[in-house]
Amino acid sequence: MINCYCLCHFYFLNRVNCSFYFKIGACRHGDRCSRLHNKPTFSQTIALLNIYRNPQNTAQSADGLRCAVSDVEMQEHYDEFFEEVFTEMEEKYGEVEEMNVCDNLGDHLVGNVYVKFRREEDAEKAVMDLNNRWFNGQPIHAELSPVTDFREACCRQYEMGECTRGGFCNFMHLKPISRELRRELYGRRRKRHRSRSRSRERRSRSRDRGDRGDRGGRGGRDRERRRSRDRERSGRF
Ligand SMILES: [Zn+2]
Ligand SMILES: [Zn+2]
């Protein structure tokens, strides 16, 4: 006999896949979504949820009319964050194919970082380890993500500068890093071994000193100063 429970269970098991979760790895309905969020058991990609804090979203001037953080300062802050996370991922878990950060404002996408590793094993290792760690005073929430093709996940209108939905768009608005940093991080591919041994050396030097840089006071710094601060901060993550 088919009772109500059986029917509900039948519909539950036969739910349609949520296309947002499938493409973007996040859906605004979260666990309450009526469609199925098919969480992967293997993936090259991991998502670190709500981990990047854009200083422009939090720092408003006293009059509340203009943002207290300039675009240049915001970009510097972002590049530092990106470089720190990217480098940490490669040094601790394995080669990163690409990393992307959402500039969206909706709760399910704000500050999400997606790291696509070359090997699935590295992604699995990263998720297990990162869920026991903290970043900027908050526990990290990491999970395997179904996203492997970021072109599918991205908002095309945003890329053309035409998205009318703004920060609350449900497709990814990926925040670009500076061209200089892009060249430096993705260019490492070719000279990997050299750069790896150099960064390991940097790391042990910073441990010897045992001090940490402060996060404030930006503007007008050159690249070398920024690097030395990164050295000091390494290990914070
Ligand atoms: Zn959904
Ligand atoms: Zn959009």
PDB file of N, CA, C and O and ligand atoms in Angstrom, residues 17-22 26-37, ligand 1:
ATOM      1  N   ASN A  17      17.631  18.179  -9.695  1.00  0.00           N
ATOM      2  CA  ASN A  17      18.847  18.848  -9.241  1.00  0.00           C
ATOM      3  C   ASN A  17      18.675  20.357  -9.263  1.00  0.00           C
ATOM      4  O   ASN A  17      18.092  20.907 -10.189  1.00  0.00           O
ATOM      5  N   CYS A  18      19.200  21.010  -8.247  1.00  0.00           N
ATOM      6  CA  CYS A  18      19.156  22.468  -8.200  1.00  0.00           C
ATOM      7  C   CYS A  18      20.240  22.988  -9.155  1.00  0.00           C
ATOM      8  O   CYS A  18      21.425  22.711  -8.957  1.00  0.00           O
ATOM      9  N   SER A  19      19.814  23.705 -10.174  1.00  0.00           N
ATOM     10  CA  SER A  19      20.804  24.124 -11.177  1.00  0.00           C
ATOM     11  C   SER A  19      21.768  25.166 -10.608  1.00  0.00           C
ATOM     12  O   SER A  19      22.915  25.242 -11.017  1.00  0.00           O
ATOM     13  N   PHE A  20      21.299  25.938  -9.621  1.00  0.00           N
ATOM     14  CA  PHE A  20      22.212  26.912  -9.005  1.00  0.00           C
ATOM     15  C   PHE A  20      23.317  26.198  -8.236  1.00  0.00           C
ATOM     16  O   PHE A  20      24.483  26.511  -8.364  1.00  0.00           O
ATOM     17  N   TYR A  21      22.907  25.216  -7.431  1.00  0.00           N
ATOM     18  CA  TYR A  21      23.932  24.500  -6.670  1.00  0.00           C
ATOM     19  C   TYR A  21      24.878  23.757  -7.617  1.00  0.00           C
ATOM     20  O   TYR A  21      26.096  23.763  -7.423  1.00  0.00           O
ATOM     21  N   PHE A  22      24.323  23.169  -8.635  1.00  0.00           N
ATOM     22  CA  PHE A  22      25.120  22.389  -9.580  1.00  0.00           C
ATOM     23  C   PHE A  22      26.159  23.262 -10.295  1.00  0.00           C
ATOM     24  O   PHE A  22      27.310  22.888 -10.450  1.00  0.00           O
ATOM     25  N   ALA A  26      26.504  27.007  -4.762  1.00  0.00           N
ATOM     26  CA  ALA A  26      25.798  27.681  -3.665  1.00  0.00           C
ATOM     27  C   ALA A  26      24.454  28.135  -4.202  1.00  0.00           C
ATOM     28  O   ALA A  26      24.348  28.521  -5.363  1.00  0.00           O
ATOM     29  N   CYS A  27      23.455  28.052  -3.340  1.00  0.00           N
ATOM     30  CA  CYS A  27      22.113  28.452  -3.758  1.00  0.00           C
ATOM     31  C   CYS A  27      21.522  29.249  -2.605  1.00  0.00           C
ATOM     32  O   CYS A  27      21.785  28.945  -1.447  1.00  0.00           O
ATOM     33  N   ARG A  28      20.729  30.266  -2.916  1.00  0.00           N
ATOM     34  CA  ARG A  28      20.280  31.162  -1.850  1.00  0.00           C
ATOM     35  C   ARG A  28      19.321  30.484  -0.875  1.00  0.00           C
ATOM     36  O   ARG A  28      19.106  30.963   0.228  1.00  0.00           O
ATOM     37  N   HIS A  29      18.753  29.345  -1.261  1.00  0.00           N
ATOM     38  CA  HIS A  29      17.853  28.643  -0.343  1.00  0.00           C
ATOM     39  C   HIS A  29      18.606  27.728   0.623  1.00  0.00           C
ATOM     40  O   HIS A  29      18.013  27.185   1.548  1.00  0.00           O
ATOM     41  N   GLY A  30      19.878  27.529   0.369  1.00  0.00           N
ATOM     42  CA  GLY A  30      20.682  26.687   1.250  1.00  0.00           C
ATOM     43  C   GLY A  30      20.070  25.306   1.428  1.00  0.00           C
ATOM     44  O   GLY A  30      19.542  24.722   0.472  1.00  0.00           O
ATOM     45  N   ASP A  31      20.106  24.787   2.671  1.00  0.00           N
ATOM     46  CA  ASP A  31      19.598  23.436   2.936  1.00  0.00           C
ATOM     47  C   ASP A  31      18.079  23.347   2.803  1.00  0.00           C
ATOM     48  O   ASP A  31      17.521  22.257   2.736  1.00  0.00           O
ATOM     49  N   ARG A  32      17.400  24.506   2.764  1.00  0.00           N
ATOM     50  CA  ARG A  32      15.927  24.471   2.662  1.00  0.00           C
ATOM     51  C   ARG A  32      15.454  24.397   1.213  1.00  0.00           C
ATOM     52  O   ARG A  32      14.260  24.404   0.941  1.00  0.00           O
ATOM     53  N   CYS A  33      16.393  24.350   0.275  1.00  0.00           N
ATOM     54  CA  CYS A  33      16.022  24.332  -1.145  1.00  0.00           C
ATOM     55  C   CYS A  33      15.158  23.106  -1.446  1.00  0.00           C
ATOM     56  O   CYS A  33      15.423  22.008  -0.947  1.00  0.00           O
ATOM     57  N   SER A  34      14.112  23.306  -2.263  1.00  0.00           N
ATOM     58  CA  SER A  34      13.237  22.174  -2.580  1.00  0.00           C
ATOM     59  C   SER A  34      13.890  21.269  -3.622  1.00  0.00           C
ATOM     60  O   SER A  34      13.461  20.139  -3.820  1.00  0.00           O
ATOM     61  N   ARG A  35      14.892  21.789  -4.282  1.00  0.00           N
ATOM     62  CA  ARG A  35      15.606  20.951  -5.257  1.00  0.00           C
ATOM     63  C   ARG A  35      16.836  20.333  -4.612  1.00  0.00           C
ATOM     64  O   ARG A  35      17.256  20.744  -3.534  1.00  0.00           O
ATOM     65  N   LEU A  36      17.389  19.375  -5.320  1.00  0.00           N
ATOM     66  CA  LEU A  36      18.459  18.582  -4.728  1.00  0.00           C
ATOM     67  C   LEU A  36      19.831  19.246  -4.857  1.00  0.00           C
ATOM     68  O   LEU A  36      20.221  19.672  -5.942  1.00  0.00           O
ATOM     69  N   HIS A  37      20.522  19.349  -3.725  1.00  0.00           N
ATOM     70  CA  HIS A  37      21.909  19.802  -3.759  1.00  0.00           C
ATOM     71  C   HIS A  37      22.783  18.557  -3.674  1.00  0.00           C
ATOM     72  O   HIS A  37      22.973  17.993  -2.601  1.00  0.00           O
TER      73      HIS A  37
HETATM   74 ZN    ZN B   1      19.094  25.044  -4.410  1.00  0.00          ZN
END
